[in-house]
Amino acid sequence: MAAYLQWRRFVFFDRETVREPSGPDGAAAKPFALPPGIAVCDSGRGSLVFGDILCGAGRCQIWFLPRSLQLSSFQAYKLRVTHLYQLKQHSILVSIGEDEEGINPLVKVWNLEKRDGGNPLCTRIFPAIPGNKPTVVSCLTVHENLNFMAIGFADGSVVLTKGDITRDRHSKTQILHEGSYPVTGLAFRQSGKTTHLFVVTTENIQSYMLSVKDYPHLELDTHGCGLHCSSLSDPSQDLQFIVAGNECVYLYQPDERGPCFAFEGQKLIVHWYRGYLIIVSKDRKTSPKSEFAGNEAQNSDKQVLNIYDLCNKFIAYSSIFDDIVDVLAEWGSLYVLTRDGKIHVLQEKDTQTKLEACKFLFLLVSALFLKNLFEMAINLAKSHHLDSDGLSEIFRQYGDHLYNKGNHDGAIQQYIRTIGKLEPSYVIRKFLDAQRIHNLTAYLQMLHLQSLANADHTTLLLNCYTKLKDSSKLEEFIKTSESEVHFDVETAIKVLRQAGYYSHAVYLAEKHEHHEWYLKIQLEDIKNYQEALHYIGKLPFEQAESNMKRYGKILMHHVPNETTELLKILCTDYRPLGGNEGPGMLEGKKANSEEFIPVFANNSRELKAFLEHMTEVQADSPQGVYDTLLELRLQNWAHEQDEQMKEKLHNEALTLLKSGRFKTVFDKALVLCQMHNFKDGVLYLYEQGKLFQQIMHYHMQNEQYKKVIEVCELYGDQEACLWEQALGYFARKEENCKEYIAAVLKHIENKNLMPPLLVVQTLAHNSTATLSVIKDYLVNKLQKQSRQIEQDEQRIQKYREETTRIRLEIEELKASPKIFQKTKCSICTSALELPSVHFLCGHSFHQHCFESYSESDSECPTCMPENRKVMDMIRAQEQKRDLHDQFQHQLKCSNDGFSVVADYFGRGVFNKLTLITDLPSGKTATTIEAGLQRELLIHTKRST
């Protein structure tokens, strides 16, 4: 402890007496005077609040003094006001007073924002004494949340009201503390959700925890203080409870006693204001136990008001007053009330004025530097709020001083205080020596905690940890929470990996989701393939897919079965094991299975299982999956030695070919089958591609004569030239192929596929094919042609006769009259009556029948259908005369080319050859004959 007399004194406050507003005549204002009899006071919500004990005309007032100094009051009690407590965050005033003689104090709660007949609304009234035991109220305090109120009594008891203090129904009152010494001070302390109540008497200090049932308490000290000699500090002093004894001022936490300060003298009043401790004390020493009310002076002794700065250890102000009643804080100033009714205001000076008053400190600090009194220089600079740059320079010089003296531990502590102002490299260069690595580590740790480190600093710090082999510090550094990371994670992973701290690097990579680094370390350094594969299975789909493409070959080599299973899931219905896709991920995703085929290099067994799984569960798998599976099955079939297994593999390959998945890649599948000499597959593909000649040539190359005949029988109707090629094939064989030649000739004869002369020429090349082989063929052919000639001659004779008849009929029509002798209508078969219609064709009709059934007035209804057929044939012949391409196509594809030529000749396609002449313009025999033919075909009958 240090006596306060050793503390530096300053005058950081200006003292003035509060005066009434100046009059209109400009006369000097008189000092403001309060009404006589003021006994208690408080402040808050923009007013100073006073309570008197004078009862003139039966009235006892509570007074309000706003900043305008316009006093107002209302009657609160009939006899006296003994205690006031004005809440700072609510317009609620709590008072304790008496309405009648005797010990019967009443508590009244006033709502200053609501009015009742012009006065504040009294929301609650209840007796203050605990039970029926009369005792005097000594102190009062109220919690700012309006849920707690504590009243201390002279008999040592404390009454606690819990609940809404403004209402009777929502609160509960109980005796919290009982003792034999008067209660002199109460204070609530709120820290988070924990509420404490400090209780101080003349002989002890206790702390009650109100947030816990049964209100456990702890005795903090065995000495107390007088009335008005305790207060609660602000957060700058950690909300400590201040108790001022005659010898020292003590500070308390709820569970222990804190520091103390030797401020001697009898303390009368203690307050806390904006980081300052305000103490009113007597000049001469008196025993606090001689009188219970420490502030009720029995004479007019002078009283000293001191304002202390406990953090920087200086006295900000000191002055002497006469008989102080209390000190209040409001409107940013301190107001000192004296017994004579005057009010003195203490106004803190502005910062610039303080600096003017403290210029000598800078000279003093410089002098302290020269004497190496850095601690004192730092304290002086802090106490006078020197800026951070100035403080940092002091810390740097102090650190340099300690470093030069060899005190590296002390030096690094000073350098740490320069972080944020001093360039880190200045400090780092001093401690790069291996013997000072501990100091460098401490500096770098603090640099990271303040988030001022770069990647190089992180690298250096981790190297320090690894050099020191301090695994605990290393783990503490990397295992900070996500919001507390003060370093570059990727840099840390690299350094830890290089130093061989693989487990730490893996932890860091997994925690911060550096998936690539995690997998690199697991696969390349730790060789933990199983864990790496499990980790990939927990990643989101896109990352799992990319990492399987990157590391799939390594995993397949070491854990083939597990890797294959993961790939199956990834390509069908992937969902991360840990549900990392998010709550909205209802449907699984699937990758392109074809892209993972290279992963199975040198793992044909797993590849086959993967491809077969994909074709089973996903019929629309990419074509590459089916192509690879076909190739794999063909390879297995070609290299298999066991006959049963070879047959099974044969069936599997053929089944895959017949699945219909190779229509778009026909050539590729055919090449694969040919490469592996898969005969059934080749023939199947030939058949599917309608390559019938290739099928036959395949059998020809293998000299399978029966197969050649079978191919011709199966596909000869679709491709007639197969029989011709088969005949040529057998004709070139020197072996005895009479049986097969006879079979081919039989089909050629039945289908009329080749002219006999061409058959004879084809077989002439075979030395074994004698005339007896084609004897039957030639005889049958000649017989058929003879029968055809006879039929053609009969048809010609018929046409000639028909033509002669028609010509005679035409001549008769031209030269002779036509007699109509029909007696019945050709439509209704009824007797013919006039009016009637007759045609040259010999048909007659009733006029009404003709008009009903006829489509044209000039055509016979009976002959019209036949005539139209003839006309359509003529028009078709005329349209097709120039269709040479169609003629060539039909001629090429027809089995009987002669009939095609005859058909087109009959249509007149070749008539142009006979008309390209330069004959005279008169009608020639040819044109007359053509016109006659047209008339014969039309059979047009004109009506009479």
PDB file of C-alpha atoms in Angstrom, residues 589-700:
ATOM      1  CA  LYS A 589     -26.993 -36.856 -57.160  1.00  0.00           C
ATOM      2  CA  LYS A 590     -25.119 -39.097 -59.553  1.00  0.00           C
ATOM      3  CA  ALA A 591     -21.863 -38.750 -61.417  1.00  0.00           C
ATOM      4  CA  ASN A 592     -21.036 -39.858 -64.962  1.00  0.00           C
ATOM      5  CA  SER A 593     -19.881 -43.448 -64.529  1.00  0.00           C
ATOM      6  CA  GLU A 594     -17.959 -43.412 -67.819  1.00  0.00           C
ATOM      7  CA  GLU A 595     -15.534 -40.825 -66.402  1.00  0.00           C
ATOM      8  CA  PHE A 596     -14.392 -43.222 -63.649  1.00  0.00           C
ATOM      9  CA  ILE A 597     -13.443 -46.128 -65.928  1.00  0.00           C
ATOM     10  CA  PRO A 598      -9.728 -45.076 -65.984  1.00  0.00           C
ATOM     11  CA  VAL A 599      -9.680 -45.412 -62.177  1.00  0.00           C
ATOM     12  CA  PHE A 600      -9.883 -49.215 -62.596  1.00  0.00           C
ATOM     13  CA  ALA A 601      -6.606 -49.579 -64.467  1.00  0.00           C
ATOM     14  CA  ASN A 602      -5.138 -53.026 -63.647  1.00  0.00           C
ATOM     15  CA  ASN A 603      -8.276 -53.885 -61.643  1.00  0.00           C
ATOM     16  CA  SER A 604     -10.370 -55.725 -64.188  1.00  0.00           C
ATOM     17  CA  ARG A 605     -12.307 -57.717 -61.603  1.00  0.00           C
ATOM     18  CA  GLU A 606     -13.500 -54.580 -59.789  1.00  0.00           C
ATOM     19  CA  LEU A 607     -14.113 -52.861 -63.123  1.00  0.00           C
ATOM     20  CA  LYS A 608     -16.377 -55.676 -64.259  1.00  0.00           C
ATOM     21  CA  ALA A 609     -18.315 -55.568 -60.988  1.00  0.00           C
ATOM     22  CA  PHE A 610     -18.692 -51.780 -61.263  1.00  0.00           C
ATOM     23  CA  LEU A 611     -19.847 -51.859 -64.893  1.00  0.00           C
ATOM     24  CA  GLU A 612     -22.283 -54.712 -64.336  1.00  0.00           C
ATOM     25  CA  HIS A 613     -23.738 -52.867 -61.336  1.00  0.00           C
ATOM     26  CA  MET A 614     -24.197 -49.716 -63.394  1.00  0.00           C
ATOM     27  CA  THR A 615     -25.943 -51.534 -66.245  1.00  0.00           C
ATOM     28  CA  GLU A 616     -28.271 -53.252 -63.790  1.00  0.00           C
ATOM     29  CA  VAL A 617     -29.361 -50.256 -61.708  1.00  0.00           C
ATOM     30  CA  GLN A 618     -29.043 -47.604 -64.399  1.00  0.00           C
ATOM     31  CA  ALA A 619     -30.158 -48.806 -67.797  1.00  0.00           C
ATOM     32  CA  ASP A 620     -29.425 -45.421 -69.371  1.00  0.00           C
ATOM     33  CA  SER A 621     -25.741 -45.533 -68.455  1.00  0.00           C
ATOM     34  CA  PRO A 622     -23.360 -43.862 -70.937  1.00  0.00           C
ATOM     35  CA  GLN A 623     -22.437 -45.831 -74.026  1.00  0.00           C
ATOM     36  CA  GLY A 624     -18.821 -46.043 -72.887  1.00  0.00           C
ATOM     37  CA  VAL A 625     -19.917 -48.211 -69.951  1.00  0.00           C
ATOM     38  CA  TYR A 626     -21.470 -50.797 -72.283  1.00  0.00           C
ATOM     39  CA  ASP A 627     -18.524 -50.645 -74.703  1.00  0.00           C
ATOM     40  CA  THR A 628     -16.022 -51.251 -71.918  1.00  0.00           C
ATOM     41  CA  LEU A 629     -18.112 -54.032 -70.404  1.00  0.00           C
ATOM     42  CA  LEU A 630     -18.343 -55.760 -73.801  1.00  0.00           C
ATOM     43  CA  GLU A 631     -14.596 -55.523 -74.314  1.00  0.00           C
ATOM     44  CA  LEU A 632     -13.977 -56.826 -70.796  1.00  0.00           C
ATOM     45  CA  ARG A 633     -16.287 -59.816 -71.292  1.00  0.00           C
ATOM     46  CA  LEU A 634     -14.729 -60.638 -74.664  1.00  0.00           C
ATOM     47  CA  GLN A 635     -11.238 -60.528 -73.131  1.00  0.00           C
ATOM     48  CA  ASN A 636     -12.284 -62.815 -70.303  1.00  0.00           C
ATOM     49  CA  TRP A 637     -13.944 -65.191 -72.782  1.00  0.00           C
ATOM     50  CA  ALA A 638     -10.889 -65.276 -75.040  1.00  0.00           C
ATOM     51  CA  HIS A 639      -8.472 -66.054 -72.188  1.00  0.00           C
ATOM     52  CA  GLU A 640     -10.665 -68.508 -70.279  1.00  0.00           C
ATOM     53  CA  GLN A 641      -9.509 -72.158 -70.401  1.00  0.00           C
ATOM     54  CA  ASP A 642     -12.311 -73.851 -68.478  1.00  0.00           C
ATOM     55  CA  GLU A 643     -14.994 -74.967 -70.918  1.00  0.00           C
ATOM     56  CA  GLN A 644     -17.961 -74.397 -68.620  1.00  0.00           C
ATOM     57  CA  MET A 645     -16.804 -70.966 -67.604  1.00  0.00           C
ATOM     58  CA  LYS A 646     -15.977 -70.153 -71.206  1.00  0.00           C
ATOM     59  CA  GLU A 647     -19.509 -71.083 -72.230  1.00  0.00           C
ATOM     60  CA  LYS A 648     -20.909 -68.867 -69.452  1.00  0.00           C
ATOM     61  CA  LEU A 649     -18.772 -65.937 -70.529  1.00  0.00           C
ATOM     62  CA  HIS A 650     -19.779 -66.581 -74.148  1.00  0.00           C
ATOM     63  CA  ASN A 651     -23.450 -66.305 -73.236  1.00  0.00           C
ATOM     64  CA  GLU A 652     -22.866 -63.150 -71.174  1.00  0.00           C
ATOM     65  CA  ALA A 653     -21.100 -61.412 -74.056  1.00  0.00           C
ATOM     66  CA  LEU A 654     -23.749 -62.448 -76.556  1.00  0.00           C
ATOM     67  CA  THR A 655     -26.542 -61.351 -74.208  1.00  0.00           C
ATOM     68  CA  LEU A 656     -24.903 -57.946 -73.872  1.00  0.00           C
ATOM     69  CA  LEU A 657     -24.663 -57.652 -77.664  1.00  0.00           C
ATOM     70  CA  LYS A 658     -28.343 -58.498 -77.987  1.00  0.00           C
ATOM     71  CA  SER A 659     -29.338 -55.863 -75.414  1.00  0.00           C
ATOM     72  CA  GLY A 660     -29.771 -53.309 -78.170  1.00  0.00           C
ATOM     73  CA  ARG A 661     -27.188 -50.875 -76.720  1.00  0.00           C
ATOM     74  CA  PHE A 662     -24.809 -51.049 -79.709  1.00  0.00           C
ATOM     75  CA  LYS A 663     -26.977 -49.771 -82.544  1.00  0.00           C
ATOM     76  CA  THR A 664     -25.250 -46.394 -82.580  1.00  0.00           C
ATOM     77  CA  VAL A 665     -21.745 -47.895 -82.237  1.00  0.00           C
ATOM     78  CA  PHE A 666     -22.221 -50.834 -84.573  1.00  0.00           C
ATOM     79  CA  ASP A 667     -18.764 -50.547 -86.141  1.00  0.00           C
ATOM     80  CA  LYS A 668     -17.014 -50.399 -82.755  1.00  0.00           C
ATOM     81  CA  ALA A 669     -18.794 -53.487 -81.486  1.00  0.00           C
ATOM     82  CA  LEU A 670     -18.031 -55.327 -84.727  1.00  0.00           C
ATOM     83  CA  VAL A 671     -14.331 -54.490 -84.469  1.00  0.00           C
ATOM     84  CA  LEU A 672     -14.232 -55.741 -80.861  1.00  0.00           C
ATOM     85  CA  CYS A 673     -15.845 -59.043 -81.844  1.00  0.00           C
ATOM     86  CA  GLN A 674     -13.486 -59.474 -84.794  1.00  0.00           C
ATOM     87  CA  MET A 675     -10.431 -58.675 -82.659  1.00  0.00           C
ATOM     88  CA  HIS A 676     -11.349 -61.417 -80.193  1.00  0.00           C
ATOM     89  CA  ASN A 677     -12.585 -63.811 -82.915  1.00  0.00           C
ATOM     90  CA  PHE A 678     -16.026 -63.899 -81.353  1.00  0.00           C
ATOM     91  CA  LYS A 679     -17.808 -65.739 -84.219  1.00  0.00           C
ATOM     92  CA  ASP A 680     -21.366 -65.630 -82.893  1.00  0.00           C
ATOM     93  CA  GLY A 681     -21.059 -61.958 -82.102  1.00  0.00           C
ATOM     94  CA  VAL A 682     -19.731 -61.139 -85.568  1.00  0.00           C
ATOM     95  CA  LEU A 683     -22.550 -63.038 -87.283  1.00  0.00           C
ATOM     96  CA  TYR A 684     -25.155 -61.438 -85.013  1.00  0.00           C
ATOM     97  CA  LEU A 685     -23.886 -57.968 -85.820  1.00  0.00           C
ATOM     98  CA  TYR A 686     -23.790 -58.780 -89.560  1.00  0.00           C
ATOM     99  CA  GLU A 687     -27.401 -59.862 -89.305  1.00  0.00           C
ATOM    100  CA  GLN A 688     -28.424 -56.753 -87.389  1.00  0.00           C
ATOM    101  CA  GLY A 689     -26.655 -54.575 -89.933  1.00  0.00           C
ATOM    102  CA  LYS A 690     -28.299 -56.486 -92.858  1.00  0.00           C
ATOM    103  CA  LEU A 691     -24.845 -57.367 -94.157  1.00  0.00           C
ATOM    104  CA  PHE A 692     -26.061 -60.652 -95.666  1.00  0.00           C
ATOM    105  CA  GLN A 693     -23.241 -60.891 -98.172  1.00  0.00           C
ATOM    106  CA  GLN A 694     -20.743 -60.513 -95.317  1.00  0.00           C
ATOM    107  CA  ILE A 695     -22.423 -63.402 -93.515  1.00  0.00           C
ATOM    108  CA  MET A 696     -22.179 -65.570 -96.577  1.00  0.00           C
ATOM    109  CA  HIS A 697     -18.584 -64.585 -97.254  1.00  0.00           C
ATOM    110  CA  TYR A 698     -17.759 -65.430 -93.602  1.00  0.00           C
ATOM    111  CA  HIS A 699     -19.087 -68.968 -94.197  1.00  0.00           C
ATOM    112  CA  MET A 700     -17.370 -69.141 -97.574  1.00  0.00           C
TER     113      MET A 700
END
